[in-house]
Coordinates of N, CA and C and ligand atoms in Angstrom, one line a residue:
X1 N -4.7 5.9 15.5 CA -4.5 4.6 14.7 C -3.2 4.8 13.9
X2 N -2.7 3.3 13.7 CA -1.7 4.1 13.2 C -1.8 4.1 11.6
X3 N -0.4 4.4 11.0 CA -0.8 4.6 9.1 C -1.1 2.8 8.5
X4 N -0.5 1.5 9.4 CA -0.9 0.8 8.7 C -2.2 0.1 9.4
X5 N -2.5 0.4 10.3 CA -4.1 -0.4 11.3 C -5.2 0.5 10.5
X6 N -4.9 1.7 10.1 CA -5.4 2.4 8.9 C -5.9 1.7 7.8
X7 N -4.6 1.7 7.2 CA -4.7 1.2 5.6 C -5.5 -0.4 5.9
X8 N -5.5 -1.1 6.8 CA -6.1 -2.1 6.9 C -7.0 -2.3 7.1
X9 N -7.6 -1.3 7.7 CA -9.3 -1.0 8.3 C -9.5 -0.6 6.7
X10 N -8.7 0.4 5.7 CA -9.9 0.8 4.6 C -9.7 -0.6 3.5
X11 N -8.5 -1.4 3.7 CA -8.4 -2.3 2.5 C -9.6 -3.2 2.8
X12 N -9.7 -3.6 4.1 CA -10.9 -4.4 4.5 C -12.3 -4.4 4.2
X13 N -12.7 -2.9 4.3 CA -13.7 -2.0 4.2 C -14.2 -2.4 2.8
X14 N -13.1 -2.0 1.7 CA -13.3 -2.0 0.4 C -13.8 -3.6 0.2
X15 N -13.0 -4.2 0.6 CA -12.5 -6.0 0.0 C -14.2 -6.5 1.0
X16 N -14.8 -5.4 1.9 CA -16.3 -6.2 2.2 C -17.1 -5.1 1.1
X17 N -17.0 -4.3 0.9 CA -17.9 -3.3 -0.1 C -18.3 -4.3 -1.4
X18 N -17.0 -4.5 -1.7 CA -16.8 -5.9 -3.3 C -17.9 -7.1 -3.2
X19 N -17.5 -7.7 -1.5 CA -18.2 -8.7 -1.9 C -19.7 -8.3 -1.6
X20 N -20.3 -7.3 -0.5 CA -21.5 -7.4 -0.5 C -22.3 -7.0 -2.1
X21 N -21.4 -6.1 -2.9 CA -22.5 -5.7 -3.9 C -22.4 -7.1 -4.8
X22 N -21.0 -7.6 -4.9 CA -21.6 -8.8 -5.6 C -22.2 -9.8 -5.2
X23 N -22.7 -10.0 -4.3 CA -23.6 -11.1 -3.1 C -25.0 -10.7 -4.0
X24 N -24.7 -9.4 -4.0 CA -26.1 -7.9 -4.2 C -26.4 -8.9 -5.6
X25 N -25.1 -8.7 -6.4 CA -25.9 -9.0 -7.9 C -25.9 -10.4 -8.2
X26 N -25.8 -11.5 -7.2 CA -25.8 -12.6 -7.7 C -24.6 -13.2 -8.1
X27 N -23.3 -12.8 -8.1 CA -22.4 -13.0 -8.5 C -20.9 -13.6 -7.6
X28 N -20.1 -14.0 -7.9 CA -19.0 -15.0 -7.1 C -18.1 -13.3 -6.4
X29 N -17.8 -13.2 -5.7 CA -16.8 -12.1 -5.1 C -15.7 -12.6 -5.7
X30 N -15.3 -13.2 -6.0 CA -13.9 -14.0 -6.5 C -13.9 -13.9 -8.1
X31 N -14.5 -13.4 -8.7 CA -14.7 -12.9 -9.9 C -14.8 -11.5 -9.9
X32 N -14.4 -10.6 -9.3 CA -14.3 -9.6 -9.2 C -12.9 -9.6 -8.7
X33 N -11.7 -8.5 -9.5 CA -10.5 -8.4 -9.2 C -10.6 -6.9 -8.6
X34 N -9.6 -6.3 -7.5 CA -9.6 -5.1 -7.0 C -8.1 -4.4 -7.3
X35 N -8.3 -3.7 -8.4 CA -7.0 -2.8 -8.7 C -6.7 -1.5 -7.4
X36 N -5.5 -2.3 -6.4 CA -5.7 -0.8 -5.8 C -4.3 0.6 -6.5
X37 N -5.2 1.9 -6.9 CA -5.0 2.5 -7.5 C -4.1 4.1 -6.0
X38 N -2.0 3.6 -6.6 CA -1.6 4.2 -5.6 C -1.0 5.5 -6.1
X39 N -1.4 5.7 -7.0 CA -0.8 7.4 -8.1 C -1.1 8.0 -7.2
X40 N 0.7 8.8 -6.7 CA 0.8 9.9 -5.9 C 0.9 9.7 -4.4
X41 N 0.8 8.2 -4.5 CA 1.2 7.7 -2.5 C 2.6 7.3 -2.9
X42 N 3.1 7.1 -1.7 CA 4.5 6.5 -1.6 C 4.7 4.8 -1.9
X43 N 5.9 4.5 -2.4 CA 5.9 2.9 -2.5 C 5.7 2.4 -1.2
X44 N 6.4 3.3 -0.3 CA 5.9 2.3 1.3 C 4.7 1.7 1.3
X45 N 3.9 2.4 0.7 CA 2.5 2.3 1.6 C 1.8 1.2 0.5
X46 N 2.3 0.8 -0.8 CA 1.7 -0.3 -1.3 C 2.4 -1.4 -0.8
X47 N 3.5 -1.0 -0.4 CA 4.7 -2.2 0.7 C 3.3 -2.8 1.8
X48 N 3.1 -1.8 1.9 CA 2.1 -1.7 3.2 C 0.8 -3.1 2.7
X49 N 0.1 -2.0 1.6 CA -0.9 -3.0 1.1 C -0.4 -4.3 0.8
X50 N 0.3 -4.4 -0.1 CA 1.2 -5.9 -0.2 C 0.8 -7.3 1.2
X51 N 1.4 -6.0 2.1 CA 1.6 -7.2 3.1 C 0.6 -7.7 3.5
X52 N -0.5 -6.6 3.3 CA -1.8 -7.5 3.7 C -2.7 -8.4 2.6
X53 N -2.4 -8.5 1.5 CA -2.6 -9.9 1.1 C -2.7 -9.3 -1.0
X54 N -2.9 -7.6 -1.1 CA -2.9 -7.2 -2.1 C -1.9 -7.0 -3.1
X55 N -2.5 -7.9 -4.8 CA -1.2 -7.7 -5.1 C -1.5 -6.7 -6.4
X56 N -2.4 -6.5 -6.9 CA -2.9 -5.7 -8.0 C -2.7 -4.1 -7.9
X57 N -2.0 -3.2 -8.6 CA -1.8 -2.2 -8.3 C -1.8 -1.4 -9.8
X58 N -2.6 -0.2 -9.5 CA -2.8 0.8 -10.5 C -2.1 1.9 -10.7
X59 N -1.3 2.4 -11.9 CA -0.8 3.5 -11.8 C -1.2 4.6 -12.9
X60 N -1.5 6.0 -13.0 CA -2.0 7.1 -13.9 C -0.6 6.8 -14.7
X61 N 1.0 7.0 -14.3 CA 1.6 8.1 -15.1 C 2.9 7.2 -15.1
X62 N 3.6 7.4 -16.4 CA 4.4 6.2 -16.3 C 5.6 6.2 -15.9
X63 N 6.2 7.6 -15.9 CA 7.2 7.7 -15.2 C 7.3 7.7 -13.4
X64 N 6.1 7.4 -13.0 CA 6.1 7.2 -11.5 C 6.0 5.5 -11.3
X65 N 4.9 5.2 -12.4 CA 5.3 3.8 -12.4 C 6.4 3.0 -12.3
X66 N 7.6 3.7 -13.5 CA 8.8 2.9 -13.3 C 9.6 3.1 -12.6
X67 N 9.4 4.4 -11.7 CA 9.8 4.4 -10.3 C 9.4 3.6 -9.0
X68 N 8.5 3.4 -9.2 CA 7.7 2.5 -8.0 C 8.4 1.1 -8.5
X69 N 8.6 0.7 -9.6 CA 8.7 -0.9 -9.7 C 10.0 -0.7 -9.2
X70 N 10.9 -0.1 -9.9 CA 12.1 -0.5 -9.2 C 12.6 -0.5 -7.7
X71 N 11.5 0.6 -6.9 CA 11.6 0.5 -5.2 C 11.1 -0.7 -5.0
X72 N 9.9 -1.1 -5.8 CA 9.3 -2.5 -5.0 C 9.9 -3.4 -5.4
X73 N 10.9 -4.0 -6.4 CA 11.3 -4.9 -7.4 C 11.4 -6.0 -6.0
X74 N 11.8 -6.0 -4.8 CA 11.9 -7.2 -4.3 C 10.3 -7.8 -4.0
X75 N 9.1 -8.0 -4.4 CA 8.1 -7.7 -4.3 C 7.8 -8.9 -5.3
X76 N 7.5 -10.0 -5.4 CA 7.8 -11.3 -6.3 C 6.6 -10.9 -7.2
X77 N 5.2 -10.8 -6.5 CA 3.9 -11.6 -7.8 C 3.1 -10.4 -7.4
X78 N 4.1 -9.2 -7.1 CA 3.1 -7.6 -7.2 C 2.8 -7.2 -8.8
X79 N 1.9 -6.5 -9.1 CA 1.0 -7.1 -10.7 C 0.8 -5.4 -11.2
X80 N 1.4 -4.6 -12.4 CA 0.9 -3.2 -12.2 C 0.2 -3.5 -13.3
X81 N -0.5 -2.3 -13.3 CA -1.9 -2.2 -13.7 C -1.8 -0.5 -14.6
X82 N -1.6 -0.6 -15.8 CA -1.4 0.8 -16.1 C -2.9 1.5 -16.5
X83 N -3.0 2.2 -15.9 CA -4.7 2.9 -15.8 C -5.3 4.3 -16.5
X84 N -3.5 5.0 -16.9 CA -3.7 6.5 -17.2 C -3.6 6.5 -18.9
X85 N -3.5 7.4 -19.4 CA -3.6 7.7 -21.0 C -1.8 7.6 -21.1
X86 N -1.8 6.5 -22.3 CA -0.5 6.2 -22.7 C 0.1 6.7 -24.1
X87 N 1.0 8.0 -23.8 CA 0.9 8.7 -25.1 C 2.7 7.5 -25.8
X88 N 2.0 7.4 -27.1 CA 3.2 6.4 -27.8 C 4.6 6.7 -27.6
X89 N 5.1 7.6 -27.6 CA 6.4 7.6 -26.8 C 6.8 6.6 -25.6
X90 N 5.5 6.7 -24.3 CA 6.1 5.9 -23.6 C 5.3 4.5 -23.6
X91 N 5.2 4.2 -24.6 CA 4.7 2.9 -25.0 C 5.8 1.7 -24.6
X92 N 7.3 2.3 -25.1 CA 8.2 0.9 -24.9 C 8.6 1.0 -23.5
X93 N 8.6 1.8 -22.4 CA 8.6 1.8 -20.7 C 7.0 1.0 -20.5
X94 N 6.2 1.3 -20.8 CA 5.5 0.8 -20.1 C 5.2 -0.5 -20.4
X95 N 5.3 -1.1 -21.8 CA 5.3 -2.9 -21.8 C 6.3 -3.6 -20.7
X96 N 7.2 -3.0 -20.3 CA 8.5 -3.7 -20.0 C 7.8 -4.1 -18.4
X97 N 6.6 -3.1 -17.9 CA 6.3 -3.0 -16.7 C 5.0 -3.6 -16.1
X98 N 3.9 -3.5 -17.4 CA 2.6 -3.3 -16.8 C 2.5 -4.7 -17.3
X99 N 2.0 -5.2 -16.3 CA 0.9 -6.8 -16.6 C -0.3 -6.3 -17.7
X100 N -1.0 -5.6 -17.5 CA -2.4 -5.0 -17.8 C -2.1 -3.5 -18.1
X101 N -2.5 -3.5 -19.7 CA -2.9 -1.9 -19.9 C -4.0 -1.4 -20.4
X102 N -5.0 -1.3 -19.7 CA -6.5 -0.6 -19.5 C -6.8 0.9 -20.6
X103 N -5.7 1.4 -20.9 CA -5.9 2.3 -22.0 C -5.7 2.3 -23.4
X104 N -6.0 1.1 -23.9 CA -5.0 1.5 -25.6 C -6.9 2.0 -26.0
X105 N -6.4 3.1 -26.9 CA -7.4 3.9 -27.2 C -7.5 3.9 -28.4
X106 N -6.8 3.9 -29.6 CA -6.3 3.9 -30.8 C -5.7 2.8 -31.4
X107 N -6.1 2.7 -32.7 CA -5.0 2.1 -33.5 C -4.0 2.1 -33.6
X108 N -3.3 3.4 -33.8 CA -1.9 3.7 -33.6 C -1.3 3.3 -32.1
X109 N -1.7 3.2 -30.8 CA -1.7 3.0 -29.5 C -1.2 1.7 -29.5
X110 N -2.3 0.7 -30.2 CA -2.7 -0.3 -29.9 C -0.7 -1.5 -31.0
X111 N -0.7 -0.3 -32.3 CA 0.1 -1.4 -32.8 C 1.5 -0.8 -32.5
X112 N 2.1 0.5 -31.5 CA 3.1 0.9 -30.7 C 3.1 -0.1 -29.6
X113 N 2.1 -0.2 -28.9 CA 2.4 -1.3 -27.6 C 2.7 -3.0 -28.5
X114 N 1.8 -3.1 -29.4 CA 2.5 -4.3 -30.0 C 4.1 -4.4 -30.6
X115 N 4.6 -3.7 -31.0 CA 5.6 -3.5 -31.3 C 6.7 -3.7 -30.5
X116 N 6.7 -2.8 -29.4 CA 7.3 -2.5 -27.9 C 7.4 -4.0 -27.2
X117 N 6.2 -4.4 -27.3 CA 6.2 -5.8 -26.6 C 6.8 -6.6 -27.1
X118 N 6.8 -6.6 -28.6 CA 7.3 -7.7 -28.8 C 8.6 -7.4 -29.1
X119 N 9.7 -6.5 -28.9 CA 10.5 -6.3 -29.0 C 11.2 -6.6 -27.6
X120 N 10.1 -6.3 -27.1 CA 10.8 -6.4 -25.5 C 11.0 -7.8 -25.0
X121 N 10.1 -9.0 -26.0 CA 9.8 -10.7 -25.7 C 9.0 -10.7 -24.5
X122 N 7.7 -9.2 -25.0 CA 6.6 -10.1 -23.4 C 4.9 -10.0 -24.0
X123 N 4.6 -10.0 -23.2 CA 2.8 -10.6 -24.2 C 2.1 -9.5 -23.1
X124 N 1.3 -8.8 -23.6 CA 1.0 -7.6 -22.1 C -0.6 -7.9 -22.3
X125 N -1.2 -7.9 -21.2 CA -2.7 -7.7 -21.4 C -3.3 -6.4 -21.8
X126 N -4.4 -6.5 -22.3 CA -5.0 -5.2 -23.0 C -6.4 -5.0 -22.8
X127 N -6.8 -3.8 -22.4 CA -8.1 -3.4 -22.3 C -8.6 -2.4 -23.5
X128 N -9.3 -2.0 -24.2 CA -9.7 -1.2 -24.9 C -10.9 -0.2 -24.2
X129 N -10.1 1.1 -23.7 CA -11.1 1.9 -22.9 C -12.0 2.8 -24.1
X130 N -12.9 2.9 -23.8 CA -14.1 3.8 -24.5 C -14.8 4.7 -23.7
X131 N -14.4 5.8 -24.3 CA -15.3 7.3 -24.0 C -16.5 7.0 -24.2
X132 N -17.7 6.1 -23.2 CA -18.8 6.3 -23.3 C -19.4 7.5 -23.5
X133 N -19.0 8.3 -22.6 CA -19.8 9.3 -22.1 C -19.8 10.4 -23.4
X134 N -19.0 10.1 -23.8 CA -18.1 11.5 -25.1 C -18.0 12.5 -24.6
X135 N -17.3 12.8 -23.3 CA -16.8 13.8 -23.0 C -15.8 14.2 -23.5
X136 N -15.5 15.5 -24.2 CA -14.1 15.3 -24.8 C -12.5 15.8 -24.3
X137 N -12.9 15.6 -22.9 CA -11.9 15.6 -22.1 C -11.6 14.7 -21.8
X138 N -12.2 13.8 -22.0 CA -11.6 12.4 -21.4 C -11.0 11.5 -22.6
X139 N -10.0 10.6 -22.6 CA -9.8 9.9 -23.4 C -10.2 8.7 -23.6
X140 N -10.1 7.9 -24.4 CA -10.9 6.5 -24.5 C -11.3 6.9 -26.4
X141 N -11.3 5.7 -27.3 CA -12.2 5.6 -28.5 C -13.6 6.0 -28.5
X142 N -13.9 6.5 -29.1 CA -15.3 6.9 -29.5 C -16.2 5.3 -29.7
X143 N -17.6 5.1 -29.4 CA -17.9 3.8 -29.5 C -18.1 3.5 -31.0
X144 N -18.1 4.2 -31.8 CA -17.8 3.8 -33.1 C -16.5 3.4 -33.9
X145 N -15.8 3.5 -33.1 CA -14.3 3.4 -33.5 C -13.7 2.0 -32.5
X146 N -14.8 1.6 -31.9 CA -14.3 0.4 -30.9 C -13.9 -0.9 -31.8
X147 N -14.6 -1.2 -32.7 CA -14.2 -2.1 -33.9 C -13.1 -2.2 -34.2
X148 N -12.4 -1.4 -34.9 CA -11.1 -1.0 -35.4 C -9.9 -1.1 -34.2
X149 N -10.2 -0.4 -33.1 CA -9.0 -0.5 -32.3 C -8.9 -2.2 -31.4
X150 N -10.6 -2.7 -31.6 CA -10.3 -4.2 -31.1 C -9.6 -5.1 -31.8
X151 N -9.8 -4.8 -33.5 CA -8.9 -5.8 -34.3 C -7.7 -5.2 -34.6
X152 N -7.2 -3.9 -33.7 CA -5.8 -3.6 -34.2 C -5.0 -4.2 -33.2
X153 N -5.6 -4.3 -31.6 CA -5.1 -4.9 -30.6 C -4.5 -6.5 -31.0
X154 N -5.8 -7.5 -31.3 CA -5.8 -8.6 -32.2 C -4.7 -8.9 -33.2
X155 N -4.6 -8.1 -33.8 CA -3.6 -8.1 -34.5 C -2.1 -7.9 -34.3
X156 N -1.9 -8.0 -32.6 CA -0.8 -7.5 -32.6 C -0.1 -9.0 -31.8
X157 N 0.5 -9.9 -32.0 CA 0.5 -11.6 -31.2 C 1.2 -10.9 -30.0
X158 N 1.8 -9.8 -29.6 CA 2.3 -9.7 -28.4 C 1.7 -9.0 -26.9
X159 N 0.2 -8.4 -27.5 CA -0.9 -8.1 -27.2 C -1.9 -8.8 -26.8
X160 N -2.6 -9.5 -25.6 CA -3.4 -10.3 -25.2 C -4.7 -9.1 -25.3
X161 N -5.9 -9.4 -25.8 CA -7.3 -8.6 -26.0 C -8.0 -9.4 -24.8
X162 N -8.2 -8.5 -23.8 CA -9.0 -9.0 -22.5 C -10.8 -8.1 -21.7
X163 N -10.3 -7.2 -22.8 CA -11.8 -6.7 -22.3 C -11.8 -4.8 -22.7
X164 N -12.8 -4.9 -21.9 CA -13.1 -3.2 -22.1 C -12.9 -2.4 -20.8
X165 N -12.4 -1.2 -20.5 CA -12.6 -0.2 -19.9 C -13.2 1.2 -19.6
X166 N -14.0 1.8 -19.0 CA -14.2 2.9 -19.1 C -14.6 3.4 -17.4
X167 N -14.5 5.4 -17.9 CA -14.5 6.2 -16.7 C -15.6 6.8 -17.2
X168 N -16.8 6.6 -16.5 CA -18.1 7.6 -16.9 C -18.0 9.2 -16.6
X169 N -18.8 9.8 -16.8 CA -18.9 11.1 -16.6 C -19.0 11.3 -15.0
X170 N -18.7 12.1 -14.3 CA -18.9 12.3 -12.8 C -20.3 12.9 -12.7
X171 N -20.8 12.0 -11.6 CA -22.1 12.8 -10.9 C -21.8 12.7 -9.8
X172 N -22.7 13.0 -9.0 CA -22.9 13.5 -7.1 C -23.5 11.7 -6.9
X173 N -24.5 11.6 -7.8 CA -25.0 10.3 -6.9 C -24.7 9.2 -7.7
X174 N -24.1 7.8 -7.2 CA -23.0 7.0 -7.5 C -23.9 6.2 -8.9
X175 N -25.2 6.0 -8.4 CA -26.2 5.6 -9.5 C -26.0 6.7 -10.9
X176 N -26.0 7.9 -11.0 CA -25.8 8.3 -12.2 C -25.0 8.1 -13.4
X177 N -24.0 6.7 -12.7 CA -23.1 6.1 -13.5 C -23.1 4.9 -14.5
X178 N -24.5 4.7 -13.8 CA -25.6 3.2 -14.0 C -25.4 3.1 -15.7
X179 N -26.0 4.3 -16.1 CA -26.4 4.1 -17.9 C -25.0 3.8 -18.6
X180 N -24.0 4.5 -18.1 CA -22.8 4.6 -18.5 C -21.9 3.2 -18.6
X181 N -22.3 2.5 -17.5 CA -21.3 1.3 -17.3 C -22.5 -0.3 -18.0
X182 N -23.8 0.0 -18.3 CA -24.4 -0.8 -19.2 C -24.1 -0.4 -20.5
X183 N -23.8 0.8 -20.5 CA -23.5 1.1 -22.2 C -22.6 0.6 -22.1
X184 N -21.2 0.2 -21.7 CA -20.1 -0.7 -21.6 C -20.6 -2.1 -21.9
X185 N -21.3 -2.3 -21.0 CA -21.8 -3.9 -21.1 C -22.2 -4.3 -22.3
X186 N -23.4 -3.1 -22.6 CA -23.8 -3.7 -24.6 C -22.7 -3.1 -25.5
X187 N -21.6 -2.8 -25.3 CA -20.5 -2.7 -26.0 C -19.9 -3.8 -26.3
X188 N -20.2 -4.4 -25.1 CA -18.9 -5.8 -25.3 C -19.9 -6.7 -25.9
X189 N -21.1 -6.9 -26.3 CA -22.1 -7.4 -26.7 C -22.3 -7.1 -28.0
X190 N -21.7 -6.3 -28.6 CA -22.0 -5.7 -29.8 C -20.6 -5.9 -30.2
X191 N -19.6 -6.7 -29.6 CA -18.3 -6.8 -30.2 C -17.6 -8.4 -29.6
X192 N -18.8 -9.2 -29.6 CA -18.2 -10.6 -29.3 C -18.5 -11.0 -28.2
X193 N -18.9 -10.2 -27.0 CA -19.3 -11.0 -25.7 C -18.3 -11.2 -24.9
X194 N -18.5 -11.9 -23.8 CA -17.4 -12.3 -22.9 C -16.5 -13.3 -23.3
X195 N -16.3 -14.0 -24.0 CA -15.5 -14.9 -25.0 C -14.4 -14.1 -25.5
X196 N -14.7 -13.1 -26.1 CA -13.9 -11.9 -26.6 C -13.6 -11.2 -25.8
X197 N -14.3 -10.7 -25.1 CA -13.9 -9.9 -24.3 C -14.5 -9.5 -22.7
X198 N -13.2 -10.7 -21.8 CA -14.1 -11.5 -20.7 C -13.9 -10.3 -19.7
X199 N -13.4 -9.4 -19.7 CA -13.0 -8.8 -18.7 C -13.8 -7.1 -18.7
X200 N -14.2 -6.4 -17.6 CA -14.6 -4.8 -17.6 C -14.0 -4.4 -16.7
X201 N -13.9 -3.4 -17.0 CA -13.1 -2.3 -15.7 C -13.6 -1.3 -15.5
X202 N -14.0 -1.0 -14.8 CA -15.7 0.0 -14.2 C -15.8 -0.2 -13.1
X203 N -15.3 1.1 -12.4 CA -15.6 1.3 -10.8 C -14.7 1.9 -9.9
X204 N -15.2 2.8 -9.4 CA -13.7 3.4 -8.6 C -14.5 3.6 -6.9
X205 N -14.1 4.2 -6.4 CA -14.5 4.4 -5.0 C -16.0 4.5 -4.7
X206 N -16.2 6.0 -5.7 CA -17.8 5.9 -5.6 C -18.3 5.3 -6.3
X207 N -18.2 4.4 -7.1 CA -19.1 3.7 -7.6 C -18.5 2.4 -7.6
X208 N -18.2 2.0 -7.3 CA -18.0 0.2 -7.0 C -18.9 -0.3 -7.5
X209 N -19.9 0.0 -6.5 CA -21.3 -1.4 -6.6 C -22.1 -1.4 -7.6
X210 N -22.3 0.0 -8.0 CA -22.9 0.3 -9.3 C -21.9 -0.7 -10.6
X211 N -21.1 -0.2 -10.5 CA -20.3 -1.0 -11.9 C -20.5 -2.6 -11.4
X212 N -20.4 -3.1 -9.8 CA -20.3 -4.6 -10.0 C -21.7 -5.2 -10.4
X213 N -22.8 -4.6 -9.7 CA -24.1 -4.8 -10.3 C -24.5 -4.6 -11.7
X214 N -23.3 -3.9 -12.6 CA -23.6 -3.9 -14.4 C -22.7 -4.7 -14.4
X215 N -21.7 -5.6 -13.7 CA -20.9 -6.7 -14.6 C -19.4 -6.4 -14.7
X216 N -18.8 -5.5 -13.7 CA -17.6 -4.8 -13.9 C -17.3 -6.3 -13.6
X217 N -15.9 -6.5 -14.2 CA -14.7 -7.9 -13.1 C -13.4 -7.1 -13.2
X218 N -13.2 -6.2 -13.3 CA -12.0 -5.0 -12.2 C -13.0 -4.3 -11.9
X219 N -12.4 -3.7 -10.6 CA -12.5 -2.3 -10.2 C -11.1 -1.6 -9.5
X220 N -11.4 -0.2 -9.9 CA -9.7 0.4 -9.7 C -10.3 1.6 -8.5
X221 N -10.1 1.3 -7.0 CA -9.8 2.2 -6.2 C -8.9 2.5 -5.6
X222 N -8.8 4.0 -5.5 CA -8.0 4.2 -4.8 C -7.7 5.1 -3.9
X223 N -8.6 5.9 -3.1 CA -9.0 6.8 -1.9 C -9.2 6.0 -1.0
X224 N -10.6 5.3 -1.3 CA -11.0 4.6 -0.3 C -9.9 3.6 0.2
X225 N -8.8 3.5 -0.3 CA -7.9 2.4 0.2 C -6.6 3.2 1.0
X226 N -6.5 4.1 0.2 CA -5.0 5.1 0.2 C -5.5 6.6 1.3
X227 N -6.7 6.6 0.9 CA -6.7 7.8 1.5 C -7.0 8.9 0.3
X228 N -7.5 10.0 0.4 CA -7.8 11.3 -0.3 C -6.0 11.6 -1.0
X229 N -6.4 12.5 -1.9 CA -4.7 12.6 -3.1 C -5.0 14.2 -2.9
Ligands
LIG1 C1 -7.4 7.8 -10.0 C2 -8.1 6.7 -10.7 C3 -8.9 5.7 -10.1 C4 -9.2 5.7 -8.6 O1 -10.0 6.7 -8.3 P1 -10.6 6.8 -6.8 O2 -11.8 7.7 -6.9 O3 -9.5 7.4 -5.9 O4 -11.0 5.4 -6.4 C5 -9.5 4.8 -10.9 N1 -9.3 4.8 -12.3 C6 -8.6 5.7 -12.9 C7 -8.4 5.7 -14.4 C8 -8.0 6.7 -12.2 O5 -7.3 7.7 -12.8

């Protein structure tokens, strides 16, 4: 087969995965966005995805990011998606880039990207990810600290507050993620609801259906689309 009858068989695969679990939970498929997540593939091959109808794209690290935009720049209504830990330094590259940033973790994070943005004259979407799990390898606010970094986002007019994110702890069976991505859910329940905060981002290859069955509206894969990293 070749690399793109490939990539079309798994974008397919995924884009039926989406809608059967949301059929599963009662829910619209078209309320569910699919971030495909290309850290460490080549720009061709989102060229690739592109052409087949995808425009959402996820990236870990930001200096590959603003490599990729400027290969794809002829690329009109392709959408990035910044997904990795954004340490403030590259705060002012990445407003200039990302539609959506899924990591502001901090206060300090949160009023650097406002800053940046509005220096830059752009309004960026924002997710507030949270270390459910409290692993302390992973980044994300602590869920007691979620307060504070929602109203520091809020506070920033160049900053859009769109929801919450998180990466659960890894297990072997995709359901072990279950508790993890409802504790997201009563997060955003315990901080204004979907009004406030209409959006979740929960779900990656192995666990899709699990997060769309708790209420994810992103999911960020990217093996199952790209292939193994
Ligand atoms: C790499 C990554 C993904 C995609 O992971 P897959 O298991 O390849 O689907 C999703 N979210 C984040 C934050 C990532 O770093």
């Amino acid at each position: 087969m070749s690399q793109e009858a490939l990539l079309a068989a798994r974008l397919e695969t995924v884009r039926a995965r989406i809608e059967r679990a949301a059929r599963a939970a009662g829910r619209d498929p078209a309320s569910i966005r699919l971030v495909a997540v290309s850290k460490t593939k080549p720009a061709e091959l989102i060229r690739q995805a592109y052409a087949l109808g995808q425009r959402d794209f996820g990236e870990n690290y930001v200096q590959e990011l603003l490599r990729k935009n400027k290969e794809l720049a002829d690329l009109p209504d392709l959408v990035w998606h910044a997904i990795g830990h954004v340490q403030t330094n590259k705060a002012r590259d990445v407003v200039r880039v990302a539609k959506m940033i899924h990591t502001v973790d901090s206060v300090r994070l949160a009023q650097e990207l406002g800053r940046r943005a509005a220096a830059a004259g752009v309004t960026v979407d924002a997710l507030v990810q949270v270390n459910v799990g409290g692993e302390p390898q992973k980044s994300g606010c602590a869920p007691a600290d979620l307060g504070e970094v929602l109203a520091a986002v809020e506070a920033q007019p160049s900053l859009r507050l769109r929801g919450l994110m998180t990466i659960p702890p890894h297990t072997d069976d995709p359901a072990g993620a279950r508790p993890f991505f409802l504790a997201l859910q009563r997060l955003r329940e315990e901080h204004g609801g979907p009004s406030r905060l209409p959006e979740l981002s929960m779900g990656m290859t192995h666990d899709l259906e699990v997060a769309i069955e708790c209420g994810a509206t992103v999911v960020r894969v990217g093996s199952a689309i790209f292939g193994e990293r």
